[in-house]
mmCIF file of C-alpha atoms in Angstrom:
data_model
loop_
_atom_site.group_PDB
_atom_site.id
_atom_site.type_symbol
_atom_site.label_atom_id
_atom_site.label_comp_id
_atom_site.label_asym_id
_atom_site.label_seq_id
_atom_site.Cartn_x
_atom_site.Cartn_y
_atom_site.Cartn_z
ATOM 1 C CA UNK A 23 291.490 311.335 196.314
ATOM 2 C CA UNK A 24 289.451 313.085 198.682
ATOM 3 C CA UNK A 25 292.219 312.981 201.576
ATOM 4 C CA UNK A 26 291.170 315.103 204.824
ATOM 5 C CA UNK A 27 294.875 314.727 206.332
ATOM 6 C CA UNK A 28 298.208 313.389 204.972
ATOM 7 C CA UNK A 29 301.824 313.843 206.976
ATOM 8 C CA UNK A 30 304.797 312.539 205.160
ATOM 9 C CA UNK A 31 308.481 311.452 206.280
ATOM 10 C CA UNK A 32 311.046 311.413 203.934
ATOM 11 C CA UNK A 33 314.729 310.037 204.197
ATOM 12 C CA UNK A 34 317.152 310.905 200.940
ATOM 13 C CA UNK A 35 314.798 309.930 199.070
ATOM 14 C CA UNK A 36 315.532 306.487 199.653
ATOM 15 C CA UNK A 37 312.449 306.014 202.568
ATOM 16 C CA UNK A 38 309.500 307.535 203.629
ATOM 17 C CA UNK A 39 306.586 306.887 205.433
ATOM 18 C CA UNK A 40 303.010 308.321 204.797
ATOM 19 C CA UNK A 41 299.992 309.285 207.266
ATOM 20 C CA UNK A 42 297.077 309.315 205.475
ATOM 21 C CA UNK A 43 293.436 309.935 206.509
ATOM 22 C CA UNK A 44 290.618 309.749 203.967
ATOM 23 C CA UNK A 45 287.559 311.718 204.294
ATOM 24 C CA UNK A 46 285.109 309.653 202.335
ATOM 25 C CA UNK A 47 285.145 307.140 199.555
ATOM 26 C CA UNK A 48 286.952 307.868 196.251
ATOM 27 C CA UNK A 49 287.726 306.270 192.633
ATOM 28 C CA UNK A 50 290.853 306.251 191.079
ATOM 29 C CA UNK A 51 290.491 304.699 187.411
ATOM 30 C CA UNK A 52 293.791 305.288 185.966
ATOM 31 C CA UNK A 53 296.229 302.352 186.276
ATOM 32 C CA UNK A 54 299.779 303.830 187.909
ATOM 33 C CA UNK A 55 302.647 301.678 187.666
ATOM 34 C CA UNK A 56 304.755 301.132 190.755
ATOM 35 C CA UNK A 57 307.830 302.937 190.682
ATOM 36 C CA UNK A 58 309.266 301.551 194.585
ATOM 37 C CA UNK A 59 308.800 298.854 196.778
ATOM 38 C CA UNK A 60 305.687 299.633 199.070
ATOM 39 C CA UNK A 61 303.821 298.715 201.445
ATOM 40 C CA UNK A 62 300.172 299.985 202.225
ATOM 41 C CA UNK A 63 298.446 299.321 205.399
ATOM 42 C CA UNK A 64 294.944 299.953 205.451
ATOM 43 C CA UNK A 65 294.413 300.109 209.439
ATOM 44 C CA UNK A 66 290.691 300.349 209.534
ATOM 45 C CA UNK A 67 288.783 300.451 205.800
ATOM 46 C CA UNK A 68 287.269 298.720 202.849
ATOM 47 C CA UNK A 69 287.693 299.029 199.596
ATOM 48 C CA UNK A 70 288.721 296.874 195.929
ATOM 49 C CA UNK A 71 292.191 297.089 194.592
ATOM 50 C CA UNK A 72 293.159 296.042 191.314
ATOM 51 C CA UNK A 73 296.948 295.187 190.981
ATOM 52 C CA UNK A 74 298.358 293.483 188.171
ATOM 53 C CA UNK A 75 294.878 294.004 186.285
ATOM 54 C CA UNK A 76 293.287 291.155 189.219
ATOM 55 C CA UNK A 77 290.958 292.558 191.513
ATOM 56 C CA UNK A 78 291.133 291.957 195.407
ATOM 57 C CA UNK A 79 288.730 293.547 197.935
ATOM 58 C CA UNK A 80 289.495 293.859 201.747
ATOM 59 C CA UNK A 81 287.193 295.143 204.698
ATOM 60 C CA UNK A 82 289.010 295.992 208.141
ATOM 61 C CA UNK A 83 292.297 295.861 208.386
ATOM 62 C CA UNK A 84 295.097 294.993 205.886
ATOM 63 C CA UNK A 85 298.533 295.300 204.497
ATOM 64 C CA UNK A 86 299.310 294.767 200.755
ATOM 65 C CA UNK A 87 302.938 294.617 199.164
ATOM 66 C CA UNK A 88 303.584 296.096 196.038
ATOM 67 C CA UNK A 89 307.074 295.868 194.183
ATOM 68 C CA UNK A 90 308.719 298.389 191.299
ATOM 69 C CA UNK A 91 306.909 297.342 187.794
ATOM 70 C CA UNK A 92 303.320 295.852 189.355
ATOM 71 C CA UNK A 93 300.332 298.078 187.710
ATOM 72 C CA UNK A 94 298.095 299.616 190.427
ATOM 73 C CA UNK A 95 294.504 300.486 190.384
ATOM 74 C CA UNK A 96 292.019 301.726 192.582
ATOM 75 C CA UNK A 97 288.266 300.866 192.104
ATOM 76 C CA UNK A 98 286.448 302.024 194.776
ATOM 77 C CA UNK A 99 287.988 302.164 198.869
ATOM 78 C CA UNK A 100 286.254 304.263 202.152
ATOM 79 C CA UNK A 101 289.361 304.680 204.137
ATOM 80 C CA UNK A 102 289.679 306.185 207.232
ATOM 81 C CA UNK A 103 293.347 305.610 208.534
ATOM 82 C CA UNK A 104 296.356 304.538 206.303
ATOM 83 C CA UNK A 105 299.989 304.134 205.934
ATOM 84 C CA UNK A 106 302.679 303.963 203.415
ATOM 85 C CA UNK A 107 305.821 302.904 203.635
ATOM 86 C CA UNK A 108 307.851 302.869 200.291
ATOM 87 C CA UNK A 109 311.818 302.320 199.815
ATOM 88 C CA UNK A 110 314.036 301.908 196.995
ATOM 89 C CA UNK A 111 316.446 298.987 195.943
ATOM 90 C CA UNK A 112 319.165 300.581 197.173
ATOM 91 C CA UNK A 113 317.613 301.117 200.515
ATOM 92 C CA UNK A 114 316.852 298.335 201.242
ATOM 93 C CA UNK A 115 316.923 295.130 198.740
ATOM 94 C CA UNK A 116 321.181 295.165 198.530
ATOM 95 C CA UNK A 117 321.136 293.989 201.758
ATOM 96 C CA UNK A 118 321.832 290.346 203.151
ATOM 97 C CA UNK A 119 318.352 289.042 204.316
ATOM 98 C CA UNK A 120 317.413 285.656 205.026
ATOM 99 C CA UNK A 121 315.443 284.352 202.273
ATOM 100 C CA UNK A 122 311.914 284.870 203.695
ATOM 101 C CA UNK A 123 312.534 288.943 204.367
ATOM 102 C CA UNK A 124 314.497 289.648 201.350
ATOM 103 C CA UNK A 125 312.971 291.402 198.217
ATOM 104 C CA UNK A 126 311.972 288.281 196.326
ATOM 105 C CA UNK A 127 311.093 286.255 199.888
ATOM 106 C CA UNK A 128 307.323 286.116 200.940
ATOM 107 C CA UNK A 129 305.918 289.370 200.462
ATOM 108 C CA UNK A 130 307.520 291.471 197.552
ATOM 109 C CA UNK A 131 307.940 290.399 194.040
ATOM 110 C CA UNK A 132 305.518 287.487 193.741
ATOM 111 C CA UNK A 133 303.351 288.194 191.141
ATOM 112 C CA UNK A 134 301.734 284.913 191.660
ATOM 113 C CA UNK A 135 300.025 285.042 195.219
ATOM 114 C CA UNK A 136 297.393 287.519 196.811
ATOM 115 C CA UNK A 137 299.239 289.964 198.090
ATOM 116 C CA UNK A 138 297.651 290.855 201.227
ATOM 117 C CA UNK A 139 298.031 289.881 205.125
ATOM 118 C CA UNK A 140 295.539 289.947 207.712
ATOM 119 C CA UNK A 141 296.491 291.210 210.886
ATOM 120 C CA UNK A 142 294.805 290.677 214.147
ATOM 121 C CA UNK A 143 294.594 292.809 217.071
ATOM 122 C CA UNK A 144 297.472 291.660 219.109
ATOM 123 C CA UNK A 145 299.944 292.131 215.284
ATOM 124 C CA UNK A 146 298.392 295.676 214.822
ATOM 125 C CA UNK A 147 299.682 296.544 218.472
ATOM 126 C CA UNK A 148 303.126 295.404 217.086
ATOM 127 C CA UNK A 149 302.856 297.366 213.995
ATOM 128 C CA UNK A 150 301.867 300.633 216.207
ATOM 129 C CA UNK A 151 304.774 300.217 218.061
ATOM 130 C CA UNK A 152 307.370 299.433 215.229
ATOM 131 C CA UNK A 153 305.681 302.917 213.180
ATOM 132 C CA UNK A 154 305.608 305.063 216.341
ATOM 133 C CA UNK A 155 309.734 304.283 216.743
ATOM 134 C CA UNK A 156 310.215 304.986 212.888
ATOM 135 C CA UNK A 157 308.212 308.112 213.385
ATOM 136 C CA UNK A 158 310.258 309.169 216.110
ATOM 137 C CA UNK A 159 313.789 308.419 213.980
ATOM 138 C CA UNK A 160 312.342 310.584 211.020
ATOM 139 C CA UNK A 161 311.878 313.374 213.491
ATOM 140 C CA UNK A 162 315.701 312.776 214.733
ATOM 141 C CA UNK A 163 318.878 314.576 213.066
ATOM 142 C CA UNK A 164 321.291 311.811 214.878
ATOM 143 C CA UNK A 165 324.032 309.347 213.917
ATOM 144 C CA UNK A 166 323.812 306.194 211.978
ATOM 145 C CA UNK A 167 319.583 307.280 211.024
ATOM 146 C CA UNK A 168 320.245 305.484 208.214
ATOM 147 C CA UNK A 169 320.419 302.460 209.716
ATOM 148 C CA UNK A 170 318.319 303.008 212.145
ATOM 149 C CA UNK A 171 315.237 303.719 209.625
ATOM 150 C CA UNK A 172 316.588 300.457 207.658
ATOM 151 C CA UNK A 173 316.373 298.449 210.490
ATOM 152 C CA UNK A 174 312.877 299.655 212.312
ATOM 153 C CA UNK A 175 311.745 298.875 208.060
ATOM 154 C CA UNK A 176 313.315 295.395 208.364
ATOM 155 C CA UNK A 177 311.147 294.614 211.625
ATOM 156 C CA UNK A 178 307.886 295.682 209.850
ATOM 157 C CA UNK A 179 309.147 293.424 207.260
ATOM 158 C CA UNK A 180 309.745 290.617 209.091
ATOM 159 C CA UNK A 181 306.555 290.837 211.492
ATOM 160 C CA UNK A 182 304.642 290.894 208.276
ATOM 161 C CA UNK A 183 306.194 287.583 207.180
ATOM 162 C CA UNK A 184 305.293 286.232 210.596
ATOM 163 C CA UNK A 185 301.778 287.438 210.129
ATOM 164 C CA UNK A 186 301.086 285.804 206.592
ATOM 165 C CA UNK A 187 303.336 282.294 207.948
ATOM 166 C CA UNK A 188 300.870 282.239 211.003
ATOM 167 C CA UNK A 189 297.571 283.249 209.533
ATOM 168 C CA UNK A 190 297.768 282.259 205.871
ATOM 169 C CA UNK A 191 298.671 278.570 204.373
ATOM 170 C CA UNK A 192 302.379 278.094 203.379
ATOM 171 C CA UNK A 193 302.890 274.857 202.496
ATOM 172 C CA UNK A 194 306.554 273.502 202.853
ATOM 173 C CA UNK A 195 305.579 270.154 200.530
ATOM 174 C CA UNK A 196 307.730 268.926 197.631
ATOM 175 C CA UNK A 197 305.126 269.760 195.408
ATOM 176 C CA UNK A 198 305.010 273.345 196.597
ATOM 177 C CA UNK A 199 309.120 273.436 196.689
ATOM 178 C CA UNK A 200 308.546 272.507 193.192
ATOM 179 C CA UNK A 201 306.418 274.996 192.358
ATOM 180 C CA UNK A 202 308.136 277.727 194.153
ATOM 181 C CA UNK A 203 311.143 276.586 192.231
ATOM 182 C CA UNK A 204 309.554 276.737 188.912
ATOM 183 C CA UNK A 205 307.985 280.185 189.352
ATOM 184 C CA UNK A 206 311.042 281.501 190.026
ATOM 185 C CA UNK A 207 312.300 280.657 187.079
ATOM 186 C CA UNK A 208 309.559 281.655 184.966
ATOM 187 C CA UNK A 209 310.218 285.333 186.866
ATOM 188 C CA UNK A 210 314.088 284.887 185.360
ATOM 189 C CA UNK A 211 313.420 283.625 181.920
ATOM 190 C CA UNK A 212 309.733 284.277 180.724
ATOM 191 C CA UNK A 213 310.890 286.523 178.207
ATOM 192 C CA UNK A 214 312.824 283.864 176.340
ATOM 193 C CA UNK A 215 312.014 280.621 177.372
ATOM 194 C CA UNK A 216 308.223 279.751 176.786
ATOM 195 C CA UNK A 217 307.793 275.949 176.602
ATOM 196 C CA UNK A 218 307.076 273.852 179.967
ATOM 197 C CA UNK A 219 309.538 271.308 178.157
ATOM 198 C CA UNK A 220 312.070 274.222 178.712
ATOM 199 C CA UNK A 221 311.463 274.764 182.105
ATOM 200 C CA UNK A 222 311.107 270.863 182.871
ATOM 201 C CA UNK A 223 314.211 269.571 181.867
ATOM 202 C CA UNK A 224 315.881 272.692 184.281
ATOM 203 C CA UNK A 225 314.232 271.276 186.859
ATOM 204 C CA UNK A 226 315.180 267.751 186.021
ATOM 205 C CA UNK A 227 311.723 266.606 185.675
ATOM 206 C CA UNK A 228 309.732 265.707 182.737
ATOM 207 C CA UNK A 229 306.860 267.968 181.726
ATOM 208 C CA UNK A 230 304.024 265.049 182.633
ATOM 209 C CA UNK A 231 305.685 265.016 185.699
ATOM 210 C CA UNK A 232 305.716 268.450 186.430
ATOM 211 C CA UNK A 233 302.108 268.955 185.512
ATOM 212 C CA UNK A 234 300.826 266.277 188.118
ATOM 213 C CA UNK A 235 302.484 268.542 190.712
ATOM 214 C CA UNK A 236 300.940 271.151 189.589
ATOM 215 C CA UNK A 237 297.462 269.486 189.998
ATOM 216 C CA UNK A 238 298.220 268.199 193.527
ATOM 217 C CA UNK A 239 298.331 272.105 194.884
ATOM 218 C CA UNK A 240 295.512 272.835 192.928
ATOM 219 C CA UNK A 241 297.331 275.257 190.465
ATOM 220 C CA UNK A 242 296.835 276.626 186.855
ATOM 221 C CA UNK A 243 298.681 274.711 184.486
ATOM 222 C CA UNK A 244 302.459 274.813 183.829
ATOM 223 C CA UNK A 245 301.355 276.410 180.531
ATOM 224 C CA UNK A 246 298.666 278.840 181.565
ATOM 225 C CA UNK A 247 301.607 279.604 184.591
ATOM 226 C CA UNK A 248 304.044 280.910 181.538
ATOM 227 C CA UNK A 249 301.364 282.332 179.782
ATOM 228 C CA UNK A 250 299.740 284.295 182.242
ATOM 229 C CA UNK A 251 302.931 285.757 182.949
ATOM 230 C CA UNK A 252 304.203 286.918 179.449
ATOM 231 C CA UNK A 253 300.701 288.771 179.509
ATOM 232 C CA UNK A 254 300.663 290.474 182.489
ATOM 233 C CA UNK A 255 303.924 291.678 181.857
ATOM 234 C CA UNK A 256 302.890 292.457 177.877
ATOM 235 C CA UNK A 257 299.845 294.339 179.721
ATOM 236 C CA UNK A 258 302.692 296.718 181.874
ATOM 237 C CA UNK A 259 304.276 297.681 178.714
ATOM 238 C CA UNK A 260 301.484 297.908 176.462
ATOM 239 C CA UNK A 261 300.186 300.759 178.768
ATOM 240 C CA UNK A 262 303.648 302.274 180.527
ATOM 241 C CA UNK A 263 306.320 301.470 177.157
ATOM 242 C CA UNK A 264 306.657 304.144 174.449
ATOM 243 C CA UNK A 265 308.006 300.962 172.161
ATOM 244 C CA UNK A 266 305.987 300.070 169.130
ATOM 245 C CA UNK A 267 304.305 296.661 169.589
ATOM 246 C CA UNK A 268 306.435 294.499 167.111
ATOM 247 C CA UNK A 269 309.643 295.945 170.108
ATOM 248 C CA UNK A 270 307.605 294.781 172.815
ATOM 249 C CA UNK A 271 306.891 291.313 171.223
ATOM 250 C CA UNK A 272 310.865 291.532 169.902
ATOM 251 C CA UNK A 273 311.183 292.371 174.162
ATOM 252 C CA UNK A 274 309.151 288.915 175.300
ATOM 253 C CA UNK A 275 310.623 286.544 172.952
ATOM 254 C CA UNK A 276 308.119 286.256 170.248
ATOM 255 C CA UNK A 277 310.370 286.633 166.388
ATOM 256 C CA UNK A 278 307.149 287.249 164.815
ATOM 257 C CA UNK A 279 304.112 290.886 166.335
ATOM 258 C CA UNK A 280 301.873 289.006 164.166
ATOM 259 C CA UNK A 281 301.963 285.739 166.226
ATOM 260 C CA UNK A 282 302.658 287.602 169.496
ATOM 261 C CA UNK A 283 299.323 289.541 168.549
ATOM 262 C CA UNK A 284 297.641 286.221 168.284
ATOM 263 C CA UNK A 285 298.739 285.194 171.421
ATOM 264 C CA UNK A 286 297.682 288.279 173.025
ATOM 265 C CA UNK A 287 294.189 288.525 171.660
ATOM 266 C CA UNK A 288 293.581 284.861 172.649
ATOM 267 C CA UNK A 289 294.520 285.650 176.333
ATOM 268 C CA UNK A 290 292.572 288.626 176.538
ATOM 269 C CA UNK A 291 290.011 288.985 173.812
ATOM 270 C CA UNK A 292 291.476 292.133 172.805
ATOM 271 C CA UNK A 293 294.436 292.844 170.446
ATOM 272 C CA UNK A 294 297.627 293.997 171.697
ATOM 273 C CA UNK A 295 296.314 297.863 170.191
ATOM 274 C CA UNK A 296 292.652 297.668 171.268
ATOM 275 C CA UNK A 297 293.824 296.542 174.844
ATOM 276 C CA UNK A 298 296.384 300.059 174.921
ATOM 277 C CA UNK A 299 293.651 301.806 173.457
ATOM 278 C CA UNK A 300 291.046 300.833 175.778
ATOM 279 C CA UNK A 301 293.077 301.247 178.916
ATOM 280 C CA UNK A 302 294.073 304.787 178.023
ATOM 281 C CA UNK A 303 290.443 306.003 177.109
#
C-alpha cells in the first residue's frame, strides 16, 4: 500500500487502533484471511472490497466489520483518511452483551449480510468523539485502562448498531425471525448437517414450509443458503489449510473428495485444485 502516514495504538495485544492516511490509490490482490475481529472505517474514500470472495464497492464514508476466519481482498480503493480498530475474543467477545452488540449480534460474524454501514454527518461527529477519548486512554498509563479501552470499544460498537438499525432495513417479521433462526444454525452445523429436511424439522417446520418463508424476504433458497455456505467456507481452507483436499471434504461432512469435488466444481466451475491453484498464482 502506498500509505503516506500510519500511527498505531496497541493494548496487550488484545486492542489497538490504527491511523491511517493513504497517499494515492493502491491494489492489493492477495486474499489475507482475518486473524481478529475488526473494524475499518473508511472516513472519506472509495474503493471495492472483496470479502468472502463477494465484491462490495463504497464511495464516501463507511465502516465494514470483519470477524476472525472471513477472507479479505482489496481490488482497487483511493483513501485518504482511515481507521482500524481490531480486538481479540478475549478482549472483547467473553463478555455479557445484549444480543445486538455481542460478537454474533448485528455487525460481526454474519457471513450472510453486506457488511457495511453508512454513516451520516451528525454519526461521524459521534464516532470522532468516541476515537478521540480512546486515543486519549491509549496515551494514559492509569488504573482500570483495560476497561476503560473495552468500554470506549463497546460504544463504537453499539453506535454502529444504531447506525445500520436507523439507516439500513431490519426487519423484525416472523419470516425474518425465521430466517435469522435458521442461519444461525447453518453457522453451528454446516459442516455436518446438509439437508434443508435437517434443518426443518429443528425448527419445527416442514421444508415446503420453510422455503415459502424464504421467498417472502426475497432470499436464496434454503438449499443454495447451505450450499453457499459449505463453499465459502471450503474456499477459506482451500487457500489458508495445509490439509489435503479429501481432509478438508472429511472436515465439511462429505464421506466421499470425489463427491465433495463434484459439489465444488458445480458451485464454482472450478475443481477444488484448480480453484487453490488459481487463487495462489
Amino acid at each position: 500500500m502506498a500509505i503516506q502516514d500510519i500511527k498505531t495504538y496497541n493494548f496487550k495485544d488484545v486492542f489497538s487502533l490504527q491511523l491511517v492516511e493513504f497517499e494515492k490509490a493502491c491494489v492489493v490482490n492477495k486474499p489475507t484471511q482475518i486473524d481478529d475481529y475488526k473494524i475499518f472505517w473508511i472516513k472519506e474514500g472509495e474503493g471495492t472490497y472483496n470479502i468472502d470472495f463477494k465484491s462490495y464497492s463504497f464511495n464516501g464514508s463507511v465502516l465494514f466489520f470483519l470477524s476472525p476466519g472471513q477472507i479479505f481482498t482489496v481490488d482497487s480503493e483511493k483513501i485518504k483518511e482511515a481507521y482500524q480498530l481490531s480486538f481479540t475474543r478475549d478482549f472483547y467477545c467473553i463478555q455479557t452483551h445484549d444480543t445486538e452488540i455481542a460478537c454474533n449480534g448485528v455487525l460481526f460474524n454474519n457471513v450472510y449480510e453486506t457488511p457495511f454501514v453508512i454513516p451520516t454527518e451528525k454519526d461521524i461527529r459521534k464516532l470522532d468523539f468516541i476515537l478521540e477519548n480512546l486515543v486519549e486512554e491509549f496515551d494514559l498509563d492509569e488504573t482500570a485502562q483495560y476497561d476503560m479501552l473495552q468500554s470506549f470499544l463497546k460504544q463504537f460498537i453499539i453506535y454502529s448498531v444504531r447506525i445500520k438499525k436507523e439507516h439500513s432495513v431490519i426487519k423484525e417479521d416472523n419470516e425474518t425471525k425465521l430466517f435469522k433462526d435458521f442461519s444461525l444454525l447453518v453457522e453451528q452445523n454446516f459442516k455436518k448437517l446438509h439437508s434443508v429436511t435437517d434443518y426443518a424439522n429443528r425448527l419445527a417446520v416442514s421444508p415446503k414450509s420453510l422455503s415459502k418463508h424464504f421467498q417472502k424476504i426475497g432470499s436464496e433458497t434454503p438449499s443454495d443458503f447451505i450450499k453457499n455456505r459449505i463453499v465459502t467456507e471450503a474456499k477459506r481452507q482451500l487457500l489458508y489449510s495445509s490439509e489435503a483436499i479429501k481432509h478438508i471434504a472429511f472436515d465439511l461432512g462429505f464421506n466421499d473428495p470425489a463427491y465433495f469435488s463434484r459439489f465444488f466444481t458445480k458451485a464454482t466451475g472450478f475443481s477444488p485444485a484448480q480453484f487453490k491453484k488459481k487463487q495462489q498464482a
